[in-house]
Amino acid sequence: MNFLKRSALITVLAFMGIPVVQANDEVTSLPTIRVMAESELREEVGFVPFQEDKQVRQSLQHYVYKVHNDMQNAGIPEMRTVVDYQPMAAPPDLSQFSPILQQYILAVASGFQSSDPTNGLFKMLEPLNLNRNSAEGIRNGTIKINVDDILRLRQQFQDGLRGF
């Protein structure tokens, strides 16, 4: 019972004391960001005339002059560079091969030297009936080649080396 009396007394005093605690001073407002039109902003800030600082202007002109002067008078480094060049190699002597084999070798070589070196590879695989469309099996790890094509290609190479 004692506890109830004390708690009732505390609540009565608390309710009586709350209205007494008040701020007598004026509440200060915190700065906020407001969207303003240009005319409102001019009224708020006012007109600030431009004041030219001659020393700053001269230093900027000097800097611009120096940059332009450096660009126009760019120095050449005195470091010498060594240029290694490889003399032109003698063209290979294909006269020992038959004309058909010569054309085939040159076509494969030009295919390898082109912008897409796979052209030379597919030129080599052309006698085996392998082209870009049938190369999907190669990408998968399997390849289907007709044994007759291999034997015919071998015979063509042997005939070309013999000069027939």
PDB file of C-alpha atoms in Angstrom:
ATOM      1  CA  MET A   1       0.000   0.000   0.000  1.00  0.00           C
ATOM      2  CA  ASN A   2       2.864   2.249   0.827  1.00  0.00           C
ATOM      3  CA  PHE A   3       4.174   1.669  -2.627  1.00  0.00           C
ATOM      4  CA  LEU A   4       0.898   2.770  -4.247  1.00  0.00           C
ATOM      5  CA  LYS A   5       0.833   5.980  -2.225  1.00  0.00           C
ATOM      6  CA  ARG A   6       4.360   6.839  -3.167  1.00  0.00           C
ATOM      7  CA  SER A   7       3.852   6.137  -6.862  1.00  0.00           C
ATOM      8  CA  ALA A   8       0.630   8.195  -6.878  1.00  0.00           C
ATOM      9  CA  LEU A   9       2.443  11.084  -5.207  1.00  0.00           C
ATOM     10  CA  ILE A  10       5.283  10.927  -7.715  1.00  0.00           C
ATOM     11  CA  THR A  11       2.904  10.969 -10.682  1.00  0.00           C
ATOM     12  CA  VAL A  12       0.925  13.913  -9.257  1.00  0.00           C
ATOM     13  CA  LEU A  13       4.110  15.893  -8.691  1.00  0.00           C
ATOM     14  CA  ALA A  14       5.392  14.968 -12.137  1.00  0.00           C
ATOM     15  CA  PHE A  15       2.221  16.210 -13.819  1.00  0.00           C
ATOM     16  CA  MET A  16       2.308  19.404 -11.849  1.00  0.00           C
ATOM     17  CA  GLY A  17       5.972  20.017 -12.630  1.00  0.00           C
ATOM     18  CA  ILE A  18       5.725  19.458 -16.388  1.00  0.00           C
ATOM     19  CA  PRO A  19       3.826  22.687 -17.174  1.00  0.00           C
ATOM     20  CA  VAL A  20       6.280  24.647 -15.026  1.00  0.00           C
ATOM     21  CA  VAL A  21       9.258  23.625 -17.190  1.00  0.00           C
ATOM     22  CA  GLN A  22       9.030  25.841 -20.242  1.00  0.00           C
ATOM     23  CA  ALA A  23      11.473  27.725 -22.402  1.00  0.00           C
ATOM     24  CA  ASN A  24      11.150  31.408 -21.707  1.00  0.00           C
ATOM     25  CA  ASP A  25      13.639  32.368 -24.416  1.00  0.00           C
ATOM     26  CA  GLU A  26      12.742  32.554 -28.037  1.00  0.00           C
ATOM     27  CA  VAL A  27      13.380  29.304 -29.892  1.00  0.00           C
ATOM     28  CA  THR A  28      16.176  29.658 -32.406  1.00  0.00           C
ATOM     29  CA  SER A  29      15.585  28.263 -35.844  1.00  0.00           C
ATOM     30  CA  LEU A  30      18.270  26.166 -37.439  1.00  0.00           C
ATOM     31  CA  PRO A  31      19.532  27.061 -40.892  1.00  0.00           C
ATOM     32  CA  THR A  32      17.687  25.263 -43.647  1.00  0.00           C
ATOM     33  CA  ILE A  33      18.049  24.957 -47.374  1.00  0.00           C
ATOM     34  CA  ARG A  34      15.249  26.583 -49.301  1.00  0.00           C
ATOM     35  CA  VAL A  35      14.571  26.670 -52.988  1.00  0.00           C
ATOM     36  CA  MET A  36      14.569  30.289 -54.116  1.00  0.00           C
ATOM     37  CA  ALA A  37      13.901  32.048 -57.347  1.00  0.00           C
ATOM     38  CA  GLU A  38      16.656  34.252 -58.757  1.00  0.00           C
ATOM     39  CA  SER A  39      14.941  37.446 -57.653  1.00  0.00           C
ATOM     40  CA  GLU A  40      14.538  36.141 -54.078  1.00  0.00           C
ATOM     41  CA  LEU A  41      18.172  35.110 -54.015  1.00  0.00           C
ATOM     42  CA  ARG A  42      19.282  38.565 -55.167  1.00  0.00           C
ATOM     43  CA  GLU A  43      17.187  40.178 -52.423  1.00  0.00           C
ATOM     44  CA  GLU A  44      18.725  37.861 -49.853  1.00  0.00           C
ATOM     45  CA  VAL A  45      22.353  38.212 -50.941  1.00  0.00           C
ATOM     46  CA  GLY A  46      22.502  41.601 -52.559  1.00  0.00           C
ATOM     47  CA  PHE A  47      24.766  42.821 -55.340  1.00  0.00           C
ATOM     48  CA  VAL A  48      28.505  42.225 -54.935  1.00  0.00           C
ATOM     49  CA  PRO A  49      30.541  44.258 -57.419  1.00  0.00           C
ATOM     50  CA  PHE A  50      33.499  42.610 -59.136  1.00  0.00           C
ATOM     51  CA  GLN A  51      36.803  43.767 -57.759  1.00  0.00           C
ATOM     52  CA  GLU A  52      39.755  42.972 -59.951  1.00  0.00           C
ATOM     53  CA  ASP A  53      43.009  42.085 -58.261  1.00  0.00           C
ATOM     54  CA  LYS A  54      45.841  43.194 -60.534  1.00  0.00           C
ATOM     55  CA  GLN A  55      48.439  40.935 -58.943  1.00  0.00           C
ATOM     56  CA  VAL A  56      46.281  37.848 -59.442  1.00  0.00           C
ATOM     57  CA  ARG A  57      45.589  38.869 -63.033  1.00  0.00           C
ATOM     58  CA  GLN A  58      49.299  39.387 -63.754  1.00  0.00           C
ATOM     59  CA  SER A  59      50.234  36.043 -62.223  1.00  0.00           C
ATOM     60  CA  LEU A  60      47.570  34.272 -64.313  1.00  0.00           C
ATOM     61  CA  GLN A  61      48.777  36.022 -67.478  1.00  0.00           C
ATOM     62  CA  HIS A  62      52.335  35.015 -66.650  1.00  0.00           C
ATOM     63  CA  TYR A  63      51.252  31.394 -66.124  1.00  0.00           C
ATOM     64  CA  VAL A  64      49.337  31.300 -69.429  1.00  0.00           C
ATOM     65  CA  TYR A  65      52.309  32.862 -71.231  1.00  0.00           C
ATOM     66  CA  LYS A  66      54.660  30.291 -69.710  1.00  0.00           C
ATOM     67  CA  VAL A  67      52.418  27.365 -70.693  1.00  0.00           C
ATOM     68  CA  HIS A  68      52.104  28.621 -74.289  1.00  0.00           C
ATOM     69  CA  ASN A  69      55.835  29.277 -74.486  1.00  0.00           C
ATOM     70  CA  ASP A  70      56.613  25.761 -73.221  1.00  0.00           C
ATOM     71  CA  MET A  71      54.229  24.229 -75.754  1.00  0.00           C
ATOM     72  CA  GLN A  72      55.709  26.178 -78.650  1.00  0.00           C
ATOM     73  CA  ASN A  73      59.315  25.539 -77.661  1.00  0.00           C
ATOM     74  CA  ALA A  74      59.073  21.880 -76.789  1.00  0.00           C
ATOM     75  CA  GLY A  75      62.556  20.475 -76.464  1.00  0.00           C
ATOM     76  CA  ILE A  76      63.768  17.409 -78.285  1.00  0.00           C
ATOM     77  CA  PRO A  77      65.278  14.846 -75.972  1.00  0.00           C
ATOM     78  CA  GLU A  78      68.932  14.240 -76.670  1.00  0.00           C
ATOM     79  CA  MET A  79      68.684  10.548 -75.949  1.00  0.00           C
ATOM     80  CA  ARG A  80      69.498   8.602 -79.066  1.00  0.00           C
ATOM     81  CA  THR A  81      67.381   5.612 -79.889  1.00  0.00           C
ATOM     82  CA  VAL A  82      68.770   2.536 -81.509  1.00  0.00           C
ATOM     83  CA  VAL A  83      66.765   1.269 -84.423  1.00  0.00           C
ATOM     84  CA  ASP A  84      67.209  -2.408 -85.102  1.00  0.00           C
ATOM     85  CA  TYR A  85      66.082  -3.529 -88.461  1.00  0.00           C
ATOM     86  CA  GLN A  86      66.067  -6.902 -90.022  1.00  0.00           C
ATOM     87  CA  PRO A  87      67.228  -7.062 -93.610  1.00  0.00           C
ATOM     88  CA  MET A  88      64.784  -8.373 -96.132  1.00  0.00           C
ATOM     89  CA  ALA A  89      64.975 -12.128 -96.178  1.00  0.00           C
ATOM     90  CA  ALA A  90      65.383 -13.776 -99.525  1.00  0.00           C
ATOM     91  CA  PRO A  91      62.085 -15.121-100.781  1.00  0.00           C
ATOM     92  CA  PRO A  92      61.861 -18.888-100.450  1.00  0.00           C
ATOM     93  CA  ASP A  93      62.744 -20.913-103.518  1.00  0.00           C
ATOM     94  CA  LEU A  94      59.547 -22.719-104.439  1.00  0.00           C
ATOM     95  CA  SER A  95      60.799 -23.848-107.837  1.00  0.00           C
ATOM     96  CA  GLN A  96      61.382 -27.369-106.549  1.00  0.00           C
ATOM     97  CA  PHE A  97      57.641 -27.793-105.977  1.00  0.00           C
ATOM     98  CA  SER A  98      54.940 -28.258-108.578  1.00  0.00           C
ATOM     99  CA  PRO A  99      52.945 -25.143-109.573  1.00  0.00           C
ATOM    100  CA  ILE A 100      49.835 -26.442-107.797  1.00  0.00           C
ATOM    101  CA  LEU A 101      51.760 -27.009-104.570  1.00  0.00           C
ATOM    102  CA  GLN A 102      53.431 -23.589-104.933  1.00  0.00           C
ATOM    103  CA  GLN A 103      50.040 -21.904-105.169  1.00  0.00           C
ATOM    104  CA  TYR A 104      48.810 -23.886-102.180  1.00  0.00           C
ATOM    105  CA  ILE A 105      51.848 -22.931-100.055  1.00  0.00           C
ATOM    106  CA  LEU A 106      51.543 -19.254-100.989  1.00  0.00           C
ATOM    107  CA  ALA A 107      47.792 -19.275-100.261  1.00  0.00           C
ATOM    108  CA  VAL A 108      48.360 -20.809 -96.813  1.00  0.00           C
ATOM    109  CA  ALA A 109      51.204 -18.357 -96.052  1.00  0.00           C
ATOM    110  CA  SER A 110      49.144 -15.335 -97.101  1.00  0.00           C
ATOM    111  CA  GLY A 111      46.262 -16.656 -94.967  1.00  0.00           C
ATOM    112  CA  PHE A 112      48.523 -16.809 -91.912  1.00  0.00           C
ATOM    113  CA  GLN A 113      49.836 -13.295 -92.603  1.00  0.00           C
ATOM    114  CA  SER A 114      46.349 -11.797 -92.998  1.00  0.00           C
ATOM    115  CA  SER A 115      44.462  -9.959 -90.258  1.00  0.00           C
ATOM    116  CA  ASP A 116      42.704 -13.229 -89.367  1.00  0.00           C
ATOM    117  CA  PRO A 117      45.336 -16.012 -89.190  1.00  0.00           C
ATOM    118  CA  THR A 118      42.652 -18.674 -89.097  1.00  0.00           C
ATOM    119  CA  ASN A 119      42.285 -18.101 -92.850  1.00  0.00           C
ATOM    120  CA  GLY A 120      45.608 -19.908 -93.344  1.00  0.00           C
ATOM    121  CA  LEU A 121      44.550 -22.716 -91.047  1.00  0.00           C
ATOM    122  CA  PHE A 122      41.293 -23.266 -92.892  1.00  0.00           C
ATOM    123  CA  LYS A 123      43.152 -23.081 -96.210  1.00  0.00           C
ATOM    124  CA  MET A 124      45.307 -25.972 -94.949  1.00  0.00           C
ATOM    125  CA  LEU A 125      42.245 -27.935 -93.846  1.00  0.00           C
ATOM    126  CA  GLU A 126      40.354 -27.286 -97.090  1.00  0.00           C
ATOM    127  CA  PRO A 127      41.442 -30.587 -98.746  1.00  0.00           C
ATOM    128  CA  LEU A 128      39.984 -32.443 -95.762  1.00  0.00           C
ATOM    129  CA  ASN A 129      36.606 -30.755 -96.357  1.00  0.00           C
ATOM    130  CA  LEU A 130      36.921 -28.766 -93.107  1.00  0.00           C
ATOM    131  CA  ASN A 131      35.776 -25.149 -93.213  1.00  0.00           C
ATOM    132  CA  ARG A 132      34.549 -22.592 -90.688  1.00  0.00           C
ATOM    133  CA  ASN A 133      31.077 -24.102 -90.614  1.00  0.00           C
ATOM    134  CA  SER A 134      32.301 -27.640 -89.920  1.00  0.00           C
ATOM    135  CA  ALA A 135      34.822 -26.505 -87.295  1.00  0.00           C
ATOM    136  CA  GLU A 136      32.207 -26.662 -84.542  1.00  0.00           C
ATOM    137  CA  GLY A 137      33.213 -30.263 -83.888  1.00  0.00           C
ATOM    138  CA  ILE A 138      36.823 -29.181 -83.362  1.00  0.00           C
ATOM    139  CA  ARG A 139      35.732 -26.734 -80.665  1.00  0.00           C
ATOM    140  CA  ASN A 140      33.872 -29.551 -78.905  1.00  0.00           C
ATOM    141  CA  GLY A 141      36.991 -31.746 -78.949  1.00  0.00           C
ATOM    142  CA  THR A 142      35.910 -34.137 -81.678  1.00  0.00           C
ATOM    143  CA  ILE A 143      36.695 -34.127 -85.344  1.00  0.00           C
ATOM    144  CA  LYS A 144      35.322 -36.234 -88.186  1.00  0.00           C
ATOM    145  CA  ILE A 145      37.669 -36.747 -91.102  1.00  0.00           C
ATOM    146  CA  ASN A 146      37.159 -39.122 -93.974  1.00  0.00           C
ATOM    147  CA  VAL A 147      40.127 -41.497 -94.288  1.00  0.00           C
ATOM    148  CA  ASP A 148      39.840 -41.364 -98.077  1.00  0.00           C
ATOM    149  CA  ASP A 149      40.405 -37.594 -97.941  1.00  0.00           C
ATOM    150  CA  ILE A 150      43.585 -38.099 -95.910  1.00  0.00           C
ATOM    151  CA  LEU A 151      44.917 -40.696 -98.346  1.00  0.00           C
ATOM    152  CA  ARG A 152      44.059 -38.500-101.336  1.00  0.00           C
ATOM    153  CA  LEU A 153      45.790 -35.500 -99.690  1.00  0.00           C
ATOM    154  CA  ARG A 154      48.873 -37.593 -98.940  1.00  0.00           C
ATOM    155  CA  GLN A 155      49.020 -38.730-102.545  1.00  0.00           C
ATOM    156  CA  GLN A 156      48.673 -35.126-103.779  1.00  0.00           C
ATOM    157  CA  PHE A 157      51.578 -34.029-101.586  1.00  0.00           C
ATOM    158  CA  GLN A 158      53.752 -36.881-102.766  1.00  0.00           C
ATOM    159  CA  ASP A 159      52.908 -36.103-106.387  1.00  0.00           C
ATOM    160  CA  GLY A 160      53.649 -32.434-105.783  1.00  0.00           C
ATOM    161  CA  LEU A 161      57.020 -33.218-104.216  1.00  0.00           C
ATOM    162  CA  ARG A 162      57.941 -35.486-107.127  1.00  0.00           C
ATOM    163  CA  GLY A 163      57.085 -32.728-109.576  1.00  0.00           C
ATOM    164  CA  PHE A 164      54.179 -34.354-111.425  1.00  0.00           C
TER     165      PHE A 164
END
